[in-house]
mmCIF file of C-alpha atoms and ligand atoms in Angstrom:
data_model
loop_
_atom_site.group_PDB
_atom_site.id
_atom_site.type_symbol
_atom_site.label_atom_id
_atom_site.label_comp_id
_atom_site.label_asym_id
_atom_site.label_seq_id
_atom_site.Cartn_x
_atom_site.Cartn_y
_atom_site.Cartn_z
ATOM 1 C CA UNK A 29 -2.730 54.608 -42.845
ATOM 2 C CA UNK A 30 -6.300 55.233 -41.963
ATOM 3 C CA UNK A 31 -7.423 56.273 -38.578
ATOM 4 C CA UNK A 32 -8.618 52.835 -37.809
ATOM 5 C CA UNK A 33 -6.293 50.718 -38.627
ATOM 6 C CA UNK A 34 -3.767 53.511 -37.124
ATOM 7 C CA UNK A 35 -6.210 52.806 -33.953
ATOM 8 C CA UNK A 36 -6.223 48.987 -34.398
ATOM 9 C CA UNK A 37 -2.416 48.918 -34.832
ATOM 10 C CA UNK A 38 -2.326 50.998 -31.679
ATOM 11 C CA UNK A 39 -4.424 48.404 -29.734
ATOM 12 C CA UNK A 40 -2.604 45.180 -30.713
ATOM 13 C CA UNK A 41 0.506 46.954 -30.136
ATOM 14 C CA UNK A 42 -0.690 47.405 -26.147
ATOM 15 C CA UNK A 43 -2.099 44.285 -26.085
ATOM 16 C CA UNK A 44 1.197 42.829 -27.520
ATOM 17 C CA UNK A 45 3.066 44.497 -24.285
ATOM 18 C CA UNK A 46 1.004 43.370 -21.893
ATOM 19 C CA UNK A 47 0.977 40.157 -22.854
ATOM 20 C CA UNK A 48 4.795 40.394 -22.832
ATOM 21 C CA UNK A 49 4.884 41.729 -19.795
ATOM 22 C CA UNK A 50 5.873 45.132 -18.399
ATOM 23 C CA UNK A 51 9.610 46.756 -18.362
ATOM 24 C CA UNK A 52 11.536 47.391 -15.568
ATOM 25 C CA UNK A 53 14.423 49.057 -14.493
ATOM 26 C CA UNK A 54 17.896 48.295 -12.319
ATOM 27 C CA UNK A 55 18.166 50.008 -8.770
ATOM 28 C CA UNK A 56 22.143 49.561 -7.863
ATOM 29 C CA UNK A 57 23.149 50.318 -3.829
ATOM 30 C CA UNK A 58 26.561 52.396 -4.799
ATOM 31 C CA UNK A 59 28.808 53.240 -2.274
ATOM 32 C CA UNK A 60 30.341 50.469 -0.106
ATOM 33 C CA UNK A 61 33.342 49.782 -1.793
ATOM 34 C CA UNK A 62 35.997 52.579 -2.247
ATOM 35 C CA UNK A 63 36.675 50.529 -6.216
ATOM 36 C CA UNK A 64 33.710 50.942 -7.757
ATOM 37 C CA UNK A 65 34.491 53.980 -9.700
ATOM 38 C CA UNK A 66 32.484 57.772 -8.591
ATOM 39 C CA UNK A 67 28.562 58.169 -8.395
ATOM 40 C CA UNK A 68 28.466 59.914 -11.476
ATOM 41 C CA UNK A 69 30.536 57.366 -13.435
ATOM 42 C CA UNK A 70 27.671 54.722 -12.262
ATOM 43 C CA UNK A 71 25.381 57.162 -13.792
ATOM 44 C CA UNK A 72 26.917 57.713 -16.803
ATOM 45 C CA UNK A 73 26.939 53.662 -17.579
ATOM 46 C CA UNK A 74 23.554 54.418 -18.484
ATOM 47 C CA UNK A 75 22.563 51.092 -16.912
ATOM 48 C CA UNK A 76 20.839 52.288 -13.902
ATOM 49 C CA UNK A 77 16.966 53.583 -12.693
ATOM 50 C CA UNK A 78 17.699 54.105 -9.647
ATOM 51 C CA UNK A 79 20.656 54.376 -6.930
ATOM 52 C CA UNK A 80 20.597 54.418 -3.332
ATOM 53 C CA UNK A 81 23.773 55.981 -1.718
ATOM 54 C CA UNK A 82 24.656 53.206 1.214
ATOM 55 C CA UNK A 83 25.278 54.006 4.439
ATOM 56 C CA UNK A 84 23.426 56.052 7.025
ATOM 57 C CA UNK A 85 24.544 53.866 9.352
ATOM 58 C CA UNK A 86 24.208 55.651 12.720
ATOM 59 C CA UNK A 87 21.213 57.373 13.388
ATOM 60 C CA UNK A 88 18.967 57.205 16.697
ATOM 61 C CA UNK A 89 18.962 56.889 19.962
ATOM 62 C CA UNK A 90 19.939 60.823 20.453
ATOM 63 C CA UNK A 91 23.080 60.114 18.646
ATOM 64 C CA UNK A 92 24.546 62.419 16.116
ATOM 65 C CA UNK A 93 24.287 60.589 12.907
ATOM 66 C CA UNK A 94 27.483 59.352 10.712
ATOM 67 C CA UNK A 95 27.527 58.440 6.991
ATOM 68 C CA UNK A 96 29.670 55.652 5.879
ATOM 69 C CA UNK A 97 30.857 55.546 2.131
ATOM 70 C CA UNK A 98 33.982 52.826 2.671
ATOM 71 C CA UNK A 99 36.938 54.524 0.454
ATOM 72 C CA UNK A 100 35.479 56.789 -1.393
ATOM 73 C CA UNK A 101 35.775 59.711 1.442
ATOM 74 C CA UNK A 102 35.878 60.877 4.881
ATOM 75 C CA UNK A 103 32.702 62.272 6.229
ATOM 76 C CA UNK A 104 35.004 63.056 9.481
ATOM 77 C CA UNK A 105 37.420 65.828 6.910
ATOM 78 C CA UNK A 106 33.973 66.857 4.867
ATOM 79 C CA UNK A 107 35.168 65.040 1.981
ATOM 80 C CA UNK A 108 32.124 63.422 1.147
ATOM 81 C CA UNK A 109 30.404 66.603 0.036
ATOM 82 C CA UNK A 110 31.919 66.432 -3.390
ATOM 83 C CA UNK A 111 29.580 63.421 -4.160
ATOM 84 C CA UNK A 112 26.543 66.414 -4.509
ATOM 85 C CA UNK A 113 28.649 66.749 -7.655
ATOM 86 C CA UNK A 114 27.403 62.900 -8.919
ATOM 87 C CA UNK A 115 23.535 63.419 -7.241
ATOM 88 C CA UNK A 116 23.217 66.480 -9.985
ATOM 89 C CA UNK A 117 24.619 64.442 -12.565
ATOM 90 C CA UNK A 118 22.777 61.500 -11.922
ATOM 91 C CA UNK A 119 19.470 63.854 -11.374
ATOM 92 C CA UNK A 120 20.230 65.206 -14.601
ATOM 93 C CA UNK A 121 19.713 61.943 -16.303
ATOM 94 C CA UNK A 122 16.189 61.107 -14.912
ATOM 95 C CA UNK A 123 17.976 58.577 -12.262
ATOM 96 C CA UNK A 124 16.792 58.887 -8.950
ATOM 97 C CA UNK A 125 18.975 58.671 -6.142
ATOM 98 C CA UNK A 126 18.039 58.069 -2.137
ATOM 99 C CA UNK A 127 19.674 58.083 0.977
ATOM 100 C CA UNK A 128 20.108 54.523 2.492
ATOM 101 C CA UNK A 129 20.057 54.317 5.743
ATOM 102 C CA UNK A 130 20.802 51.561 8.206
ATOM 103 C CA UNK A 131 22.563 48.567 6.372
ATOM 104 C CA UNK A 132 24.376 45.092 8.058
ATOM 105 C CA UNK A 133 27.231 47.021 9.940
ATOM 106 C CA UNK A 134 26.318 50.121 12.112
ATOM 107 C CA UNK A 135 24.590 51.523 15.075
ATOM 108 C CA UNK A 136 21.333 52.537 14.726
ATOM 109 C CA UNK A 137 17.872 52.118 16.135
ATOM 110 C CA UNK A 138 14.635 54.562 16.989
ATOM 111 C CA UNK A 139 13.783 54.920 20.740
ATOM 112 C CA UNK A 140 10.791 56.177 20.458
ATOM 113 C CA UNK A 141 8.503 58.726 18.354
ATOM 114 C CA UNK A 142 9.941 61.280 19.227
ATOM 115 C CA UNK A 143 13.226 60.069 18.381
ATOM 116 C CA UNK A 144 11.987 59.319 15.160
ATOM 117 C CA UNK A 145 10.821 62.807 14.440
ATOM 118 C CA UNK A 146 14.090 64.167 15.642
ATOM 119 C CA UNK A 147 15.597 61.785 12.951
ATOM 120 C CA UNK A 148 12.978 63.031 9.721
ATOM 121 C CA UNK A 149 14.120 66.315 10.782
ATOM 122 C CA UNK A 150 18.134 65.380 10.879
ATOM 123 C CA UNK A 151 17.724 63.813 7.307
ATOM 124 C CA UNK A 152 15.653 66.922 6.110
ATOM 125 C CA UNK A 153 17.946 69.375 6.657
ATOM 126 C CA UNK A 154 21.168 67.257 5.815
ATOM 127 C CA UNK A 155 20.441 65.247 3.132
ATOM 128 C CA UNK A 156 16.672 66.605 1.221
ATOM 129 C CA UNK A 157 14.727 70.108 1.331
ATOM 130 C CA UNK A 158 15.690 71.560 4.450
ATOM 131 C CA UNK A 159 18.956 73.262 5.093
ATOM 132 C CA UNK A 160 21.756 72.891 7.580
ATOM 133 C CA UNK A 161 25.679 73.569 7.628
ATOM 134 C CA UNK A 162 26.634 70.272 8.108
ATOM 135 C CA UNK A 163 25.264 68.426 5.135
ATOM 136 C CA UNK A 164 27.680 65.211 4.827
ATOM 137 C CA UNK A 165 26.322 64.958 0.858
ATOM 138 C CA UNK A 166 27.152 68.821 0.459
ATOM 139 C CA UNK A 167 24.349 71.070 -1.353
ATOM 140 C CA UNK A 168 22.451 68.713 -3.550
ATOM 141 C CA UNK A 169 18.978 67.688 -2.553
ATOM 142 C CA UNK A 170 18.356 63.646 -2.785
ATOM 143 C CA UNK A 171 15.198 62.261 -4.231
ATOM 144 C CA UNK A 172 14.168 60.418 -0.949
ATOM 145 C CA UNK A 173 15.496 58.087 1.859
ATOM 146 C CA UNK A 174 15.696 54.464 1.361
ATOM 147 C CA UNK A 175 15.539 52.359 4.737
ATOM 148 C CA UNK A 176 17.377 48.987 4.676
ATOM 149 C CA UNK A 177 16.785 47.773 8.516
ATOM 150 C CA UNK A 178 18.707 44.949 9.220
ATOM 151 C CA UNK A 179 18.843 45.156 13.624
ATOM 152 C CA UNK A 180 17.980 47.553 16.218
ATOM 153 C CA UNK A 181 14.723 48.021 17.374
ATOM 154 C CA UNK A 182 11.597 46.836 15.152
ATOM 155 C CA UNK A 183 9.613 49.767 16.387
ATOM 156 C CA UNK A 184 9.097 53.092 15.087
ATOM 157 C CA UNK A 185 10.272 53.111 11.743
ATOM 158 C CA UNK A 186 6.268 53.773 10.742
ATOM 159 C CA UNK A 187 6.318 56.627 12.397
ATOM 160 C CA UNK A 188 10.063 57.962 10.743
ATOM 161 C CA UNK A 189 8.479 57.046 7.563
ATOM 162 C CA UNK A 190 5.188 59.279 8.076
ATOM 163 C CA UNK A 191 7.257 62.020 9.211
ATOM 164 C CA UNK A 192 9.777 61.928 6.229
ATOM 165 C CA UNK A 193 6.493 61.509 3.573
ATOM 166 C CA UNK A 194 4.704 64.745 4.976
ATOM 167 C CA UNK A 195 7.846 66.854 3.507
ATOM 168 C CA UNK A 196 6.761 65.705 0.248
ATOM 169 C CA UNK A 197 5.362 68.589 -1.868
ATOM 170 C CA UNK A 198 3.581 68.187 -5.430
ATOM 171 C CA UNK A 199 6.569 70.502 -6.459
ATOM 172 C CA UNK A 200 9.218 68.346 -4.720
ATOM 173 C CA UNK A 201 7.933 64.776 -3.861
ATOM 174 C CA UNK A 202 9.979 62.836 -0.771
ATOM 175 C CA UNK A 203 10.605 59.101 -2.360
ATOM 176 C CA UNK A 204 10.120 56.747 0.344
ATOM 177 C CA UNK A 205 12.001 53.515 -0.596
ATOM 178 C CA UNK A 206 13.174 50.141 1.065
ATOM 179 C CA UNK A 207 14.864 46.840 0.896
ATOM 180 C CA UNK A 208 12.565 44.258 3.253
ATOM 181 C CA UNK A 209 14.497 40.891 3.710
ATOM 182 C CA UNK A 210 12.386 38.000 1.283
ATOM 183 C CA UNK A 211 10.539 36.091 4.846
ATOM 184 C CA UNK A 212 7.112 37.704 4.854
ATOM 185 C CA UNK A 213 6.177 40.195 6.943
ATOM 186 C CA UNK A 214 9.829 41.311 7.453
ATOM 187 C CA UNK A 215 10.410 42.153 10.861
ATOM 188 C CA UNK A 216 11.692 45.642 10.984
ATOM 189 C CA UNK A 217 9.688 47.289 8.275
ATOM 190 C CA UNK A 218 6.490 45.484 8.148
ATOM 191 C CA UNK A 219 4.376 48.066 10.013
ATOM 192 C CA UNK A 220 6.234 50.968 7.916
ATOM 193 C CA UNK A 221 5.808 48.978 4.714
ATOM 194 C CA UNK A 222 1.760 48.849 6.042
ATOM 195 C CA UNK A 223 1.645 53.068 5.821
ATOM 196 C CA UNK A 224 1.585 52.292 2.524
ATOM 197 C CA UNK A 225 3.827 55.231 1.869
ATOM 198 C CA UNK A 226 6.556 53.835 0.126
ATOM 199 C CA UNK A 227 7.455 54.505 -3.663
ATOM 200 C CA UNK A 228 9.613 51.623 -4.228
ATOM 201 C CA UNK A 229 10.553 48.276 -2.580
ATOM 202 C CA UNK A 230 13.318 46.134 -3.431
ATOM 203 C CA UNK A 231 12.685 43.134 -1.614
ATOM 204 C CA UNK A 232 16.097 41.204 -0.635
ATOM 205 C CA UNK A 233 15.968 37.663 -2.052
ATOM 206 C CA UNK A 234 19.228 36.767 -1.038
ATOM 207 C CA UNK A 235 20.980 35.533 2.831
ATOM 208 C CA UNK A 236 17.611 33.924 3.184
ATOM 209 C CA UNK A 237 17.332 30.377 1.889
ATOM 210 C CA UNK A 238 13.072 30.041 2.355
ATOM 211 C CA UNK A 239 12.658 32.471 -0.054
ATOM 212 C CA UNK A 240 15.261 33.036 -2.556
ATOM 213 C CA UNK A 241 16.556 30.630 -5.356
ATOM 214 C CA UNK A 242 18.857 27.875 -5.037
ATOM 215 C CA UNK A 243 20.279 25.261 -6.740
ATOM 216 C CA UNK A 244 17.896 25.544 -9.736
ATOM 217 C CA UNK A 245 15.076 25.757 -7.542
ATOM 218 C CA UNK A 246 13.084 28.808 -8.550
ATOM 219 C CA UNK A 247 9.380 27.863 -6.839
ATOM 220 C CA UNK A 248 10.371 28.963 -3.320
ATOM 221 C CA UNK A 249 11.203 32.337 -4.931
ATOM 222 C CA UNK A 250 7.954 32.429 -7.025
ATOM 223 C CA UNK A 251 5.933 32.188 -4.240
ATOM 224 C CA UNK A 252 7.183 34.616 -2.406
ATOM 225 C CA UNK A 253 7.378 37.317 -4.767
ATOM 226 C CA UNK A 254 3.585 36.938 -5.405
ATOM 227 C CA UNK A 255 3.075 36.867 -1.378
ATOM 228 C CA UNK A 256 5.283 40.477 -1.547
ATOM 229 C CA UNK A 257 3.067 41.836 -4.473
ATOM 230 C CA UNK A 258 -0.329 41.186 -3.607
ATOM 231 C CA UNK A 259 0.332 41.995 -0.003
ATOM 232 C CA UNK A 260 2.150 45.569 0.145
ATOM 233 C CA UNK A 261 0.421 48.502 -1.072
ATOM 234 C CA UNK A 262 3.395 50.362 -2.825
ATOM 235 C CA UNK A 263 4.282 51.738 -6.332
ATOM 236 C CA UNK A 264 6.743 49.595 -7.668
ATOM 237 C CA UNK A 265 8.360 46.193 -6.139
ATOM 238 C CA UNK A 266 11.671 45.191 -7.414
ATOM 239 C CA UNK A 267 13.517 41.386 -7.052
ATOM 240 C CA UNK A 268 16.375 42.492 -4.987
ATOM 241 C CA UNK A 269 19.860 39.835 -5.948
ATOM 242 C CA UNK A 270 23.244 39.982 -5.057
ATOM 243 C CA UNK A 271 24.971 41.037 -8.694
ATOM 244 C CA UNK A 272 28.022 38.517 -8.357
ATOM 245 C CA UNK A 273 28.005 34.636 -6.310
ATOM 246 C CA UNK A 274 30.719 36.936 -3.614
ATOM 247 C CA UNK A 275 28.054 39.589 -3.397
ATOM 248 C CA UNK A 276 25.852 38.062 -0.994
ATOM 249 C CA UNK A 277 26.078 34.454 1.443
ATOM 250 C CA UNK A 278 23.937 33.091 -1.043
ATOM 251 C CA UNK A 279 20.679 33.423 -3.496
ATOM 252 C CA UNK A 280 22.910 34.105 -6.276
ATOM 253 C CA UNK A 281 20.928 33.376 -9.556
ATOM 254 C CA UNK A 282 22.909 33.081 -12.776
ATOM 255 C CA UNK A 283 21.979 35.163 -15.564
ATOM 256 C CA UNK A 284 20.450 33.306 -17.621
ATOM 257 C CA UNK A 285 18.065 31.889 -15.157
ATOM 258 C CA UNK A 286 17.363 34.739 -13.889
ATOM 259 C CA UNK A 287 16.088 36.060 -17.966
ATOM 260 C CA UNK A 288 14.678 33.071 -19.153
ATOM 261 C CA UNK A 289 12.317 31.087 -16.055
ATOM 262 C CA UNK A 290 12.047 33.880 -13.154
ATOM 263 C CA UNK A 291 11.956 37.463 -15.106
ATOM 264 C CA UNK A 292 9.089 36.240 -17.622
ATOM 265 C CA UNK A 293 7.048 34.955 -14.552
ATOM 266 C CA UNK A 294 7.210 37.775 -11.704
ATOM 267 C CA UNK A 295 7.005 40.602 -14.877
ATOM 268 C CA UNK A 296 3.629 39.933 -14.638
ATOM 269 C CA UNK A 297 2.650 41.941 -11.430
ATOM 270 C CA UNK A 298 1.236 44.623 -12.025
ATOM 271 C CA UNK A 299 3.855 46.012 -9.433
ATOM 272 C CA UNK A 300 6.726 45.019 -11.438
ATOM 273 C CA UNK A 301 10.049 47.505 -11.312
ATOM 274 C CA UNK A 302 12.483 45.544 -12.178
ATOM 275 C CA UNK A 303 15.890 43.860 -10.537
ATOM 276 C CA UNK A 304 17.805 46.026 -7.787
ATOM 277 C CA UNK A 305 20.995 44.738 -7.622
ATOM 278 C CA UNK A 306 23.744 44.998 -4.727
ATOM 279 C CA UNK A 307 25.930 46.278 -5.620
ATOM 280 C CA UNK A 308 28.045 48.861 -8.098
ATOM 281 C CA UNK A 309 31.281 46.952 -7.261
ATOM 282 C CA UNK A 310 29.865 43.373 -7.483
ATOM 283 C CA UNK A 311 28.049 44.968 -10.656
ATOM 284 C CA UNK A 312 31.675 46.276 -12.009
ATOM 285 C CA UNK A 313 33.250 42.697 -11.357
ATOM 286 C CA UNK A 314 30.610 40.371 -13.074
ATOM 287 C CA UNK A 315 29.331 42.415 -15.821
ATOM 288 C CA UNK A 316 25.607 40.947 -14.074
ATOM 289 C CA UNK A 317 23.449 44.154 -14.956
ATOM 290 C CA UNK A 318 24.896 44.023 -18.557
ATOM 291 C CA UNK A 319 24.044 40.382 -19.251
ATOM 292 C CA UNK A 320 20.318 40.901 -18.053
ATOM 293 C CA UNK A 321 19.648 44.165 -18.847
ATOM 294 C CA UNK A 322 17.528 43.315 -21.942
ATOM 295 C CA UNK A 323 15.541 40.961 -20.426
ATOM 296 C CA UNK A 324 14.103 43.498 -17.677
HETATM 297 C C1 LIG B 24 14.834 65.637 19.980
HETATM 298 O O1 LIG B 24 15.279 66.933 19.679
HETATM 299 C C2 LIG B 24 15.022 67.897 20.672
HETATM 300 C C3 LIG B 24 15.373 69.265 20.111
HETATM 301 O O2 LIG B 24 16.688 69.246 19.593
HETATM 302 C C4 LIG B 24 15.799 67.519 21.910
HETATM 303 O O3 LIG B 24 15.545 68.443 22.929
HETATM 304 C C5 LIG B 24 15.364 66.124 22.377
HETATM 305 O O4 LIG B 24 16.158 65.704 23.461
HETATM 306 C C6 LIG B 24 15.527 65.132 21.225
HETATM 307 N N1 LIG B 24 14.949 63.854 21.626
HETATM 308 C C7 LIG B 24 15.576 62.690 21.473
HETATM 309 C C8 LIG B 24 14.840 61.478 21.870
HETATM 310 O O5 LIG B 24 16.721 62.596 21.030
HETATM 311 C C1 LIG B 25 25.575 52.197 19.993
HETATM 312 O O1 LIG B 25 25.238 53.472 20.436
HETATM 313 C C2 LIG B 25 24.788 53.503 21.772
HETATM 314 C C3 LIG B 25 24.329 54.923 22.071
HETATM 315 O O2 LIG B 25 25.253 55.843 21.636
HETATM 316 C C4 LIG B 25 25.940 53.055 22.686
HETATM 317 O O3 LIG B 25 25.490 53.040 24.011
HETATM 318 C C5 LIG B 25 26.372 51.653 22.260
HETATM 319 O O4 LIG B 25 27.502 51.268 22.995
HETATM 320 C C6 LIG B 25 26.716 51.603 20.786
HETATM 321 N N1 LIG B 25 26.944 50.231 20.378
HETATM 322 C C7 LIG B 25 27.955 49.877 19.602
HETATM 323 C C8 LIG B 25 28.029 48.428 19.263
HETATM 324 O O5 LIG B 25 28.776 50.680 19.180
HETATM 325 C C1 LIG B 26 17.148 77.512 6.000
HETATM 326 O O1 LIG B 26 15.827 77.078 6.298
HETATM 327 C C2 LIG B 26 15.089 78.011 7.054
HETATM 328 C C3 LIG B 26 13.787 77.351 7.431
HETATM 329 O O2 LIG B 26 13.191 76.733 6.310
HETATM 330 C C4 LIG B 26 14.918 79.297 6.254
HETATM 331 O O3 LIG B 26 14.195 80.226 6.980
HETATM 332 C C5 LIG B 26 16.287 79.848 5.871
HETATM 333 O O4 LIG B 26 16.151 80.971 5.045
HETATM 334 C C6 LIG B 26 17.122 78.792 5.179
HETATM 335 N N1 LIG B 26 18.457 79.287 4.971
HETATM 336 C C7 LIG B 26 19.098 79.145 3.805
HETATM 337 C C8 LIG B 26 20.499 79.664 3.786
HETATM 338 O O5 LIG B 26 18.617 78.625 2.819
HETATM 339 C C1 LIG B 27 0.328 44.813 8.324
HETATM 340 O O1 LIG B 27 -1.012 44.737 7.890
HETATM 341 C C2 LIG B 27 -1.490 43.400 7.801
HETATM 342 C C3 LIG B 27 -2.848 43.433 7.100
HETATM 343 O O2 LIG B 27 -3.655 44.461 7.604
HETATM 344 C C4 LIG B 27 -1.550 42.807 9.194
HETATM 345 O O3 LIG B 27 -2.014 41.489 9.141
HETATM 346 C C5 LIG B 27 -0.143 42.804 9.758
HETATM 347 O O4 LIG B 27 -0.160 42.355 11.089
HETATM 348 C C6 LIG B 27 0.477 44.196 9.712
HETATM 349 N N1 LIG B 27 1.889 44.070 10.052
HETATM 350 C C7 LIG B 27 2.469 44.807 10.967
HETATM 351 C C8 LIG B 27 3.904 44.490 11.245
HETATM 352 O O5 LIG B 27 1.910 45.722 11.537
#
């Protein structure tokens, strides 16, 4: 082949993707349900970007903070350390896996800035870079800290996230991520999500009827998403979907919807990731990530 038709084949080609549209991955939330199989077995599916280890969910107000993993092991006996054994297998793969902290059950909330520094520094040493000889996760160091802020206090959760981005080093970067409810500006993480300092952001489109699909209805959806990815300033922005009907209270979207009118449409931001689905279990009992996966 000559060099310029090598070079013209080169530019169609890119022109060919973009017009297509841009791939994305799956981010999965693993770690609520005691039956959906080890972290490194959701690894090893091969399915998933990204996966955020749920729950952090007491944190703040002075208190010392508790991870929750449901079945799979008892922070309280140190159990829960074996799971560094899955982080370094999933690490190994290129996946990156966070910290989420907060969720729909706990008790957490920041008091104040200074409680939110004393909290960056908490999930430094126990869970990233620093060191400490309590880490719940045991030795391994996570990619970053996802924050999924469902009650509590609004406040303050700008100035945990500016605290937990200045540990990032070029050599080891702090991923900042988080999963916003659909209604724009969310109300817990709108002034965080305006530090512009987060990586990722898998916005929830489900257990919120104004903005998530229903009933065939895919415009209410549509608009928001644009709203979501013209207004936040952050690397990636993923459609966030419950991965089986039981998964969520509602915003369901069957497959095939979801691949043939929503993916083509909101695959066109330029801040397209792809689909984070909750969650491993729901994942395990629908076979959801396998029938889209192509289509991301
Ligand atoms: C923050 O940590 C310091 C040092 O451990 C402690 O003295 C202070 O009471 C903590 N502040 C809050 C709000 O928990
Ligand atoms: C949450 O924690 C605070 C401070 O430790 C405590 O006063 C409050 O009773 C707790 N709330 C619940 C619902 O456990
Ligand atoms: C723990 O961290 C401190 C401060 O960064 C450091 O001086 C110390 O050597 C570390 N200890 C271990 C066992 O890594
Ligand atoms: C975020 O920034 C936008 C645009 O500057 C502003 O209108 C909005 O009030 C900010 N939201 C919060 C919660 O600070």
């Amino acid at each position: 082949m000559s060099s310029l038709s090598l070079f013209l084949t080169i530019i169609f080609q890119a022109a060919f993707q973009t017009s297509l549209g841009r791939r994305g991955g799956i981010a999965i939330y693993w770690g609520q349900n005691g039956n959906e199989g080890t972290l490194a077995e959701a690894c090893a599916t091969g399915k998933f970007s990204y996966v955020n280890i749920a729950f952090l969910n007491k944190f703040g107000n002075g208190q010392t903070p508790e991870i929750n993993l449901a079945g799979h092991c008892n922070p309280a006996s140190n159990t829960c350390r074996a799971v560094s054994n899955g982080i370094h297998a999933c690490q190994k793969k290129g996946i990156k896996v966070m910290l989420s902290i907060g969720g729909g059950i706990g008790n957490y909330s920041i008091a104040s800035a200074e409680d939110a520094k004393n909290v960056s520094v908490y999930l430094w040493n126990n869970f990233l870079g620093g060191n400490s000889s309590s880490r719940p996760l045991g030795d391994a160091i996570l990619d970053g800290i996802d924050l999924d802020i469902e009650h509590g206090s609004t406040q303050y959760w700008d100035v945990l996230v500016r605290n937990l981005k200045s540990y990032s080093k070029r050599s080891r970067k702090v991923y900042i991520t988080g999963a916003p409810q659909c209604p724009f500006p969310d109300r817990f993480l709108g002034a965080a999500l305006n530090t512009t300092l987060f990586d990722y952001v898998w916005v929830q489109f489900y257990n919120n009827p104004p903005c998530q699909y229903s009933s065939g209805n895919t415009e209410n959806l549509k608009n928001y998403w644009n709203r979501w990815t013209t207004s936040v300033n952050a690397e990636k922005i993923f459609l966030g979907l419950p991965a089986a009907p039981r998964a969520a209270g509602s915003g369901y979207i069957p497959p095939e919807v979801l691949t043939s009118e929503i993916i083509p449409v909101i695959r066109k931001s330029p801040k397209y990731g792809g689909v984070m689905l909750w969650s491993k279990y729901w994942d395990d009992q629908s076979g959801y990530s396998d029938s889209v996966k192509e289509s991301i």
